[in-house]
Coordinates of N, CA and C in Angstrom, one line a residue:
X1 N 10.9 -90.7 108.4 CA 12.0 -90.5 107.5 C 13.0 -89.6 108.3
X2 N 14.1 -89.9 108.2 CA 15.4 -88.7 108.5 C 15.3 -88.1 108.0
X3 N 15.4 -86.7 109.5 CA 15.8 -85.1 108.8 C 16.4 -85.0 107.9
X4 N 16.1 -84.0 107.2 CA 17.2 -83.9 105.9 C 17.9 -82.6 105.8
X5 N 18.9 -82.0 105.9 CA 19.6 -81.0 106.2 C 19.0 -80.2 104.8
X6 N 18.7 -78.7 104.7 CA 18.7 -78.2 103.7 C 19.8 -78.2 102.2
X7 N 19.5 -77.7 101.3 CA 20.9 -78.1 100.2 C 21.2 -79.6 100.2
X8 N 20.6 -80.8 100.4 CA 21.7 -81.8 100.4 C 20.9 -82.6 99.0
X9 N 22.0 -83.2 98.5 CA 21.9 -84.3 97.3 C 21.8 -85.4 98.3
X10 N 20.5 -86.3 97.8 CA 20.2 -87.8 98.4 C 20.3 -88.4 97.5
X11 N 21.1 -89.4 97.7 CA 21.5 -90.6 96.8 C 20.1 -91.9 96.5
X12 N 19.9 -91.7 95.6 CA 19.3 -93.0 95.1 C 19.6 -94.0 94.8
X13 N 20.6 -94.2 93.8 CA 21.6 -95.2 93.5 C 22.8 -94.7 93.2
X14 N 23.7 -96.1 93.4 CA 25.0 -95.8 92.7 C 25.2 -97.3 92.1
X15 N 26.5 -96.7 91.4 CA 27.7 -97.8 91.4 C 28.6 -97.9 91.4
X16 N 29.4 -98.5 91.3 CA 31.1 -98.5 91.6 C 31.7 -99.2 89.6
X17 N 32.3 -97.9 89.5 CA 32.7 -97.7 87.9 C 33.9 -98.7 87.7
X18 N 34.7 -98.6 88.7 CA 36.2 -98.9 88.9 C 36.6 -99.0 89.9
X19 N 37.1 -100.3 90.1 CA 37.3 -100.9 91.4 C 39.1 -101.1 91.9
X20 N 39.7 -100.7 92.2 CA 41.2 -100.9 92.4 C 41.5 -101.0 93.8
X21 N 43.1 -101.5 94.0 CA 43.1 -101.6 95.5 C 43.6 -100.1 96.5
X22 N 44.1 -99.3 95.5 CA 44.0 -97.7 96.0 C 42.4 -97.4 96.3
X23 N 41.8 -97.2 95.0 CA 40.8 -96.2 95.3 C 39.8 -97.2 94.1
X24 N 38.4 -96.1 94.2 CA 36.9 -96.5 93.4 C 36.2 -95.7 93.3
X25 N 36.4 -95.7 92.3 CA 35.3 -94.3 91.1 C 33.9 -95.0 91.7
X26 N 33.0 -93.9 91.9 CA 31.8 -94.6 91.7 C 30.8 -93.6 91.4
X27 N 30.1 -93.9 90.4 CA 28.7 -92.8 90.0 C 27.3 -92.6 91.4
X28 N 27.2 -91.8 91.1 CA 26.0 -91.8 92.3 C 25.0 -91.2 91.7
X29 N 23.7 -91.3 91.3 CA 22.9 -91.1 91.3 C 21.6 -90.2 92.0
X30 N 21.6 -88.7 92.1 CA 20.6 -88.2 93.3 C 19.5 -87.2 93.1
X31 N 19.0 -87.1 94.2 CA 17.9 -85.4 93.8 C 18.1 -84.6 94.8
X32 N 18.2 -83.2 94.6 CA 17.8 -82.4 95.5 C 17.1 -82.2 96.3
X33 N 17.3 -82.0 97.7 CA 16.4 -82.1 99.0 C 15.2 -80.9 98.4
X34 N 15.5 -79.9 98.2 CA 14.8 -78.6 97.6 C 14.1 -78.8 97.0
X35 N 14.3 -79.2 95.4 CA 13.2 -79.3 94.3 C 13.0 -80.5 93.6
X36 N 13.9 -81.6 93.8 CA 13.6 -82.7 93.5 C 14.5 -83.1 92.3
X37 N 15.2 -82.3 91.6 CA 15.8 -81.8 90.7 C 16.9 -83.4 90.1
X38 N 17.6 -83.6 89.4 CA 18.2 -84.7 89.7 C 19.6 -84.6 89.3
X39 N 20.6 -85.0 89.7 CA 22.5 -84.8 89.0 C 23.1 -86.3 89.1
X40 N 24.3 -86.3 88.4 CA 24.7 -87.3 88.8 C 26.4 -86.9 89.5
X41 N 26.4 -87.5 90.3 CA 28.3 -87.1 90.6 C 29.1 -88.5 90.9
X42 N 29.9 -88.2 90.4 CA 31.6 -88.9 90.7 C 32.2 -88.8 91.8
X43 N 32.6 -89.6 92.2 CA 33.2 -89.8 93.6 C 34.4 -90.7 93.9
X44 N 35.3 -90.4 94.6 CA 36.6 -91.6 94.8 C 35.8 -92.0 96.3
X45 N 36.1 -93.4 96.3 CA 36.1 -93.6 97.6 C 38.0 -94.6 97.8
X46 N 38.1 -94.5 99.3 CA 39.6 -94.9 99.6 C 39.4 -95.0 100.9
X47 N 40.3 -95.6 101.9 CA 40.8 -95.9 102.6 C 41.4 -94.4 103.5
X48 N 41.4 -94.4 104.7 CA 41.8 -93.1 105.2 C 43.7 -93.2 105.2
X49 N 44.2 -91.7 104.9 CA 45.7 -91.5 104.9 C 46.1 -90.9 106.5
X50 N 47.2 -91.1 106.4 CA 47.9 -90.7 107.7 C 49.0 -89.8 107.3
X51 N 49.6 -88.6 107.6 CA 51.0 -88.0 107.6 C 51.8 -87.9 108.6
X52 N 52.9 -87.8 109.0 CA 53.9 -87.5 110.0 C 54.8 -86.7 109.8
X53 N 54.7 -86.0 110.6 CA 56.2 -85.0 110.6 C 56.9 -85.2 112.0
X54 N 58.3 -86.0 111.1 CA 59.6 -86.5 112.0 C 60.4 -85.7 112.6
X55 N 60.9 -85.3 113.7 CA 62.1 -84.7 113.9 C 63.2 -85.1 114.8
X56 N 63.9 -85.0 114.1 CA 65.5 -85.4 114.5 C 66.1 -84.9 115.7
X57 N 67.0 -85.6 116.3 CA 67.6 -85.1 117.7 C 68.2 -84.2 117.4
X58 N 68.9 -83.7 116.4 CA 69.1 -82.3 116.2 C 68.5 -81.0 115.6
X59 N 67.3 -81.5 115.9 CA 65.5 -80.7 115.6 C 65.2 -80.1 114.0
X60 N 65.9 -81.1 113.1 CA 65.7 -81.8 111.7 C 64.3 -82.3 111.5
X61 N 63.7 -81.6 110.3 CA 62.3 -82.3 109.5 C 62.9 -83.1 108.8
X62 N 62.2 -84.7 108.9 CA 62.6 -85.3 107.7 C 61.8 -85.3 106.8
X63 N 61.8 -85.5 105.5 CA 60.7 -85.1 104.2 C 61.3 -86.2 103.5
X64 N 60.4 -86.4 102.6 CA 61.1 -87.3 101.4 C 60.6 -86.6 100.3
X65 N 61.2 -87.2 99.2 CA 61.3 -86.4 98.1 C 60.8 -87.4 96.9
X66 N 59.8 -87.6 96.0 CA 59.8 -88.8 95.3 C 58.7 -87.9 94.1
X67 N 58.2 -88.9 93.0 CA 57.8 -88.7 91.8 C 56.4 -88.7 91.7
X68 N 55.7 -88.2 91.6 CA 54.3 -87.7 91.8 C 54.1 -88.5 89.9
X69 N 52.6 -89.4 90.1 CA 52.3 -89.4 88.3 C 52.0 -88.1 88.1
X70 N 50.3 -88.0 89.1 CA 49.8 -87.0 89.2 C 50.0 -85.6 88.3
X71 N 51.2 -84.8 88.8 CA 51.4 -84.0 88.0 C 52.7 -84.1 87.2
X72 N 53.5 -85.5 87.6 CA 54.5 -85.9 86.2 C 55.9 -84.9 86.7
X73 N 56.0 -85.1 88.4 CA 57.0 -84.1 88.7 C 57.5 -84.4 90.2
X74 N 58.2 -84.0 90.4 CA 58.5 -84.8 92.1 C 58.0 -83.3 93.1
X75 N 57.9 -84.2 94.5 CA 57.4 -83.8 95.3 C 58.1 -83.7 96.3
X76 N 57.8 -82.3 97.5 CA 58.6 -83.1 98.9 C 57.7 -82.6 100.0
X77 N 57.6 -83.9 100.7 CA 56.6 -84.7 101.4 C 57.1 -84.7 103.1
X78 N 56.1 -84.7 103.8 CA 56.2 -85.2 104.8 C 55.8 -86.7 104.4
X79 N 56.5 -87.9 105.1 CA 56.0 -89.4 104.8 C 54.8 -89.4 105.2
X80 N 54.4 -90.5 104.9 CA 52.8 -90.8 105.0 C 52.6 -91.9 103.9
X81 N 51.0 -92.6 104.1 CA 49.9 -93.0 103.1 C 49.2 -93.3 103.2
X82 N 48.7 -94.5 102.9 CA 47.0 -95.1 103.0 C 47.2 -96.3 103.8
X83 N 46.4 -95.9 104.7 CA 46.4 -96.9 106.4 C 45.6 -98.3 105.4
X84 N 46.6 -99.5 106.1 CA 46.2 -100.8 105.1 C 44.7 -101.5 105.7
X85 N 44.7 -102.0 104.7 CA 42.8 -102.9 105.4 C 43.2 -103.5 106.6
X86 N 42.4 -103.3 107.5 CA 42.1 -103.9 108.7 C 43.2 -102.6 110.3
X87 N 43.7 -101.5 109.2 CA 44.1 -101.2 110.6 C 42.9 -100.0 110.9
X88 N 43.3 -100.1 112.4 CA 42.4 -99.2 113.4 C 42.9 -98.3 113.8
X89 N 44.4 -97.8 113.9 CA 45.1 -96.7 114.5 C 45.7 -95.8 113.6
X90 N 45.2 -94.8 113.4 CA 46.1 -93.9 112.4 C 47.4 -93.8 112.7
X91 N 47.9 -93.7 113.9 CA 49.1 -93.1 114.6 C 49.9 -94.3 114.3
X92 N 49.3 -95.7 114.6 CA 50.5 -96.8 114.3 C 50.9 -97.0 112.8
X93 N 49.6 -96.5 112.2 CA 49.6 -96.5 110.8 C 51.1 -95.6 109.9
X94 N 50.8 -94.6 110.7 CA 51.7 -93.0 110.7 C 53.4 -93.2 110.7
X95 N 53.5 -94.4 111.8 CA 54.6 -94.4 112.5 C 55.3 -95.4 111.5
X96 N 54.5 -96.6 110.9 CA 55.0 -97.7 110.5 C 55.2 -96.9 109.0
X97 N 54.5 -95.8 108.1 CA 54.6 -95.8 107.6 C 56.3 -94.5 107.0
X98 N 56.1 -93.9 108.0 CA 57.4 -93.3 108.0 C 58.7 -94.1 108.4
X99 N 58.6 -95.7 108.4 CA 59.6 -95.9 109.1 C 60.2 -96.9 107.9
X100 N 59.1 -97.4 107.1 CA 59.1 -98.1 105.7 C 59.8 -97.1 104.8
X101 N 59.1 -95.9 104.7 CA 59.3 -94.9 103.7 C 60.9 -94.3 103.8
X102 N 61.3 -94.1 105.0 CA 62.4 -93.5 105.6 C 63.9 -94.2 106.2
X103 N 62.9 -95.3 106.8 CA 64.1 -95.8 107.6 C 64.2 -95.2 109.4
X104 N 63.6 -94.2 109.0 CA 63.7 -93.5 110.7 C 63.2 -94.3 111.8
X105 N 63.4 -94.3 113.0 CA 62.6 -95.0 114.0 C 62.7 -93.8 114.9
X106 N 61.4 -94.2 116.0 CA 61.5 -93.2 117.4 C 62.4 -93.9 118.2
X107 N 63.1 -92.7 119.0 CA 64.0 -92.8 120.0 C 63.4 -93.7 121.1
X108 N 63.8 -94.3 122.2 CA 63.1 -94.2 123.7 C 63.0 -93.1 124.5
X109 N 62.0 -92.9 124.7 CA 61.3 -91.8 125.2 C 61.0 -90.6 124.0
X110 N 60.8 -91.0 122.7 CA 59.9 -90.4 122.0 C 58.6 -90.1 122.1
X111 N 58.5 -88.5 121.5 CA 56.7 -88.6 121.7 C 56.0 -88.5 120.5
X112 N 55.1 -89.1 120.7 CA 54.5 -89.2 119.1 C 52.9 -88.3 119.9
X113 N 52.6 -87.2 118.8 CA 51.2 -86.3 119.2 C 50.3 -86.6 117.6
X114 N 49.3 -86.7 118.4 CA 48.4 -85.9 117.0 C 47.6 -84.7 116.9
X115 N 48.1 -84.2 115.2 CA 47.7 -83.0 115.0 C 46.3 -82.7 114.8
X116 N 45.7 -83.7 114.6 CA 44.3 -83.5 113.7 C 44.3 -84.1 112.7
X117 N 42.8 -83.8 112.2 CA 42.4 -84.4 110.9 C 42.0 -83.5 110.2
X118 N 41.8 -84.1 108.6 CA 41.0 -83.4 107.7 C 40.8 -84.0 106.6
X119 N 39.6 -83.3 105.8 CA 39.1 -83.8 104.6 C 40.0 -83.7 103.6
X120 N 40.8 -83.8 102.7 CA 41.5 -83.8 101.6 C 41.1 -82.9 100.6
X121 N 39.3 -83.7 100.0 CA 38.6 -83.0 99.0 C 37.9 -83.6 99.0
X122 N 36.7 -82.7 100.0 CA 35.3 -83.6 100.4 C 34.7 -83.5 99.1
X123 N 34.8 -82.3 97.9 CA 33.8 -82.4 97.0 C 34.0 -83.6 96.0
X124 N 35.1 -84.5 96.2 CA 35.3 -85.6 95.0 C 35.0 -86.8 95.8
X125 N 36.1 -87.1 97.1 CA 36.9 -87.9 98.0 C 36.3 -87.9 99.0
X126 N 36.0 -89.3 99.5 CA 35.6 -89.6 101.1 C 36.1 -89.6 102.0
X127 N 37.6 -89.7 102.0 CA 38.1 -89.8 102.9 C 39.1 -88.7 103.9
X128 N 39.4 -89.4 104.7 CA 39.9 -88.3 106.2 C 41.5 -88.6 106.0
X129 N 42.5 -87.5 106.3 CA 43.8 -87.7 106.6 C 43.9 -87.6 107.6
X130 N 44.8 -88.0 108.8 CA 45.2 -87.7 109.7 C 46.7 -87.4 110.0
X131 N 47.1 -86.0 111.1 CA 48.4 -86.2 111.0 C 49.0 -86.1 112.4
X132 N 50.2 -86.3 112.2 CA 51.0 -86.8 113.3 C 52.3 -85.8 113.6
X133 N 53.1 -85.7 114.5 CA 54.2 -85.3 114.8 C 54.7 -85.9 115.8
X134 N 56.2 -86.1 115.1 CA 56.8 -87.6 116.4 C 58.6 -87.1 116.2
X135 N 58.9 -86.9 118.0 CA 60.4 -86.8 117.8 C 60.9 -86.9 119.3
X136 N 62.4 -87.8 119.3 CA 63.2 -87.7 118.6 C 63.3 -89.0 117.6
X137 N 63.5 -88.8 116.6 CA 64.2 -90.0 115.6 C 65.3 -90.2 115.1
X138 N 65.6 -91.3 114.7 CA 67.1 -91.6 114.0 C 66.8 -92.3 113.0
X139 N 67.5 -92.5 112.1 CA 67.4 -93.6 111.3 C 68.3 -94.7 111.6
X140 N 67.9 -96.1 111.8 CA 68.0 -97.1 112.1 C 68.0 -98.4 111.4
X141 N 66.9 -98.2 110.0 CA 66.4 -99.2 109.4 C 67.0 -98.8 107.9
X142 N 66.5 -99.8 107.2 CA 66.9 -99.4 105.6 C 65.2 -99.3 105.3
X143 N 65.4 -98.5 103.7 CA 64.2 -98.4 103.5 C 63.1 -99.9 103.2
X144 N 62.0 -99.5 103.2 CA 60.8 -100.8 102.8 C 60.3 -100.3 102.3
X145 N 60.1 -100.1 100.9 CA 59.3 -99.3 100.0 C 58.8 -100.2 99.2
X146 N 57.5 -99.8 98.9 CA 56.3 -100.6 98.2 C 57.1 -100.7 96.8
X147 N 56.3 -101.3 95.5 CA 56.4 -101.4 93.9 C 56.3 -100.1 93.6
X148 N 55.6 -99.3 93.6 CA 55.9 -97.8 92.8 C 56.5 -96.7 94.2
X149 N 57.0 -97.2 94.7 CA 57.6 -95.7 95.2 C 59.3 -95.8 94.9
X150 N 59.7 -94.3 94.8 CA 61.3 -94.3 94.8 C 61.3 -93.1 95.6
X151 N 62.4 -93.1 96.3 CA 62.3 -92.1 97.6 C 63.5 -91.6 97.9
X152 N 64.0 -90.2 97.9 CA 65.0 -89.9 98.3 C 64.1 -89.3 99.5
X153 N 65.1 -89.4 101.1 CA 65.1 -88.9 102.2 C 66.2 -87.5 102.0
X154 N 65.3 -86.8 102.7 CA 65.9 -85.3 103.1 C 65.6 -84.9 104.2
X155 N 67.0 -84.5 105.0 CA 66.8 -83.6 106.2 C 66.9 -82.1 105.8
X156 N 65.7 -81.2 107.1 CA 65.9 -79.8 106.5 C 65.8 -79.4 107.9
X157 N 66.8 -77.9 108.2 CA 66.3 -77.3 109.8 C 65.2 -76.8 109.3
X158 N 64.9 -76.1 110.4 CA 63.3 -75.6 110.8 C 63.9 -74.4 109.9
X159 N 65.1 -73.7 109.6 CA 65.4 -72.3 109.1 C 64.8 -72.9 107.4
X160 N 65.6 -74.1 106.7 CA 65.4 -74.1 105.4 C 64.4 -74.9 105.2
X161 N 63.0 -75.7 105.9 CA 62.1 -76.2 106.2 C 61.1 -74.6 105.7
X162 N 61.2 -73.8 106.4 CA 60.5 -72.3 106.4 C 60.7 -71.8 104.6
X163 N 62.1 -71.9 104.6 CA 62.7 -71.1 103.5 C 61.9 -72.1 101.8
X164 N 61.7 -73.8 102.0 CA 61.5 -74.3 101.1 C 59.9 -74.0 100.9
X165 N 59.0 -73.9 102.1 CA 57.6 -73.6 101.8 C 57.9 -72.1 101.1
X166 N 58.6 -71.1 101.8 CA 57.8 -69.6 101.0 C 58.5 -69.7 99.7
X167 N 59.4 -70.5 99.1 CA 60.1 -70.7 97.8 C 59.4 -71.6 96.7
X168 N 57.8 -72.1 97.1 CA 57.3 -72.9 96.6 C 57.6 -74.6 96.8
X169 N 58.7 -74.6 96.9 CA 59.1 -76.3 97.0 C 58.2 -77.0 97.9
X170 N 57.9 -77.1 98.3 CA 56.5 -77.9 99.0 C 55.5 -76.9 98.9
X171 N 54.7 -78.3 98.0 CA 53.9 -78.0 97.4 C 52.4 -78.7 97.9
X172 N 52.4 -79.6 98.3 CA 51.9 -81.0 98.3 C 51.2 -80.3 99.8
X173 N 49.4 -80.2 99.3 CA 48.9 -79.5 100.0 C 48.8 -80.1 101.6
X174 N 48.6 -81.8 101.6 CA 48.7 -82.1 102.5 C 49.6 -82.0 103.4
X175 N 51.2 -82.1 103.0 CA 52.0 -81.5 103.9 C 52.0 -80.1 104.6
X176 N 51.7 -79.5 103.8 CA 51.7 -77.7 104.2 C 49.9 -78.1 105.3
X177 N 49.3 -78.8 104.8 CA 48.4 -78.9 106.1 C 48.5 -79.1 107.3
X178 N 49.9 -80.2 107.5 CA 50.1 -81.1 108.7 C 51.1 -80.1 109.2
X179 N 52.2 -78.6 108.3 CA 52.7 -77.6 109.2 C 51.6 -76.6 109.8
X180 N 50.4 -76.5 108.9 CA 49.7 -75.5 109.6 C 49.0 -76.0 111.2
X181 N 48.9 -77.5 110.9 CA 48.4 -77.7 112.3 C 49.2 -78.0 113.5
X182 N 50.4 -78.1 112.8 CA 51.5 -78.2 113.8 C 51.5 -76.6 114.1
X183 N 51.3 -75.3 113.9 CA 51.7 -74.3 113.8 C 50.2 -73.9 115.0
X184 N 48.9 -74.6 114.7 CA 47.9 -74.2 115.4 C 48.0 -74.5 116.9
X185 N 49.3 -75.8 117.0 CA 49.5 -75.8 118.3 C 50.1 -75.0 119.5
X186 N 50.7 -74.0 118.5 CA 51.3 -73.0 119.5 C 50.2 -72.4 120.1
X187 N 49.0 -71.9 119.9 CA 48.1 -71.2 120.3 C 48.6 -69.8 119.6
X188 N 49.1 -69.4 118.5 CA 49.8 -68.2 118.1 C 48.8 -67.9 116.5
X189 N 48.1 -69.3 116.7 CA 48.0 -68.9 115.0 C 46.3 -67.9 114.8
X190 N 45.9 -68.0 115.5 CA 45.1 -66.6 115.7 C 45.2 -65.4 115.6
X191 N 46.2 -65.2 116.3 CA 47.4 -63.8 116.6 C 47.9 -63.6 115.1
X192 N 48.3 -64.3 114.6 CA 49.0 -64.3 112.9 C 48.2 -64.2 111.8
X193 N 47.1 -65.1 112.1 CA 46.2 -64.7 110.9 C 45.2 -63.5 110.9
X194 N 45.3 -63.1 112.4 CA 44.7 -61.8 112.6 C 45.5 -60.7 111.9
X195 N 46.7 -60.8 112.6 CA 47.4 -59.8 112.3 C 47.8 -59.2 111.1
X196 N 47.9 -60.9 109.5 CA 48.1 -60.7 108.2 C 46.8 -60.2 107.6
X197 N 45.4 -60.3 108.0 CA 44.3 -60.1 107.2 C 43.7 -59.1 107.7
X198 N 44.2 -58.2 108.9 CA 43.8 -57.0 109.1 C 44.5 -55.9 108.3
X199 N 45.5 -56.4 107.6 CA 45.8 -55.4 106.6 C 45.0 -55.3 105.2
X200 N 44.1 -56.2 105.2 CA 43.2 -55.8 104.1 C 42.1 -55.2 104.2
X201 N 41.9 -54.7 105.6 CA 40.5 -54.1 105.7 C 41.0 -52.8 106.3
X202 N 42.5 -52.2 106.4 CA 42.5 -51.2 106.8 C 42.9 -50.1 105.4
X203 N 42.2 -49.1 105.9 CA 42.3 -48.7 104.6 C 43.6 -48.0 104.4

């Protein structure tokens, strides 16, 4: 038998409650590795997301701005979504999807990096985001927007980009993800989070 990590729920059965072409509820069925104990949990499963953050030859974020059901309120977004069946590349994924969403294209001799990944919300959700940073861009194209999206495009500098996170306006955790990892690339963000959380232990 496989090792079993301590604390873990093993799945006995499931099923799939609700099946859509976003996402799928599905019940799971398990017991505790510990005492045998038994729970049942809910779970999305989905397809993995991609984000990008665009910048412009005049060192412009592009963001979009659009209507969340969710919380019944609009949002402003780095572009992104849900990489379609059958792709393999997050980054092409990333690139095609900001370019649908936006209209932007990369320049020649653009660079397109990745930031990393991450779990969204392992405690519900299976799936991984991944994010991107790619510049210079223009816009070139008109938009390609899916059946439910409406999308206003917004450029911001890096000054009102700064100013809209500490004002709350971006909100949308996954964006504020894809700046912090952009932020981890400087090699600075050690230095910063040292420097903000040592003030809570000094007396």
């Amino acid at each position: 038998q496989k090792d079993v990590q301590k604390n873990t729920w093993i799945c006995d059965a499931e099923k799939t409650l609700i099946s859509s072409p976003v996402i799928s509820v599905v019940e799971q069925s398990c017991h505790s590795s510990e005492d045998g104990r038994s729970h049942k949990f809910y779970l999305l499963r989905s397809r993995d997301w991609c984000n990008i953050i665009p910048i412009t030859e005049e060192g412009k974020s592009v963001l979009v701005r659009q209507y969340r059901i969710g919380i019944a309120s609009h949002t402003l977004e780095v572009p992104g979504g849900t990489m379609d069946e059958g792709d393999h590349d997050p980054q092409s994924s990333a690139l095609r999807e900001m370019t649908e969403e936006t209209g932007y294209i990369p320049l020649s001799g653009a660079r397109c990096m990745p930031l990393g990944s991450s779990f969204p919300n392992p405690a519900m959700i299976n799936n991984r985001c991944h994010f991107f940073v790619v510049g210079p861009v223009r816009k070139e194209k008109p938009q390609h927007l899916d059946p439910g999206e409406m999308i206003d495009v917004v450029e911001l500098s890096l000054e009102e980009l700064a100013e809209a996170i500490t004002r709350g306006e971006i909100m949308h955790a996954l964006t504020l993800n894809a700046f912090f990892l952009l932020l981890q690339r400087s090699g600075k963000l050690g230095e910063l989070l040292g420097a903000e959380l040592n003030t809570f232990v000094r007396a």
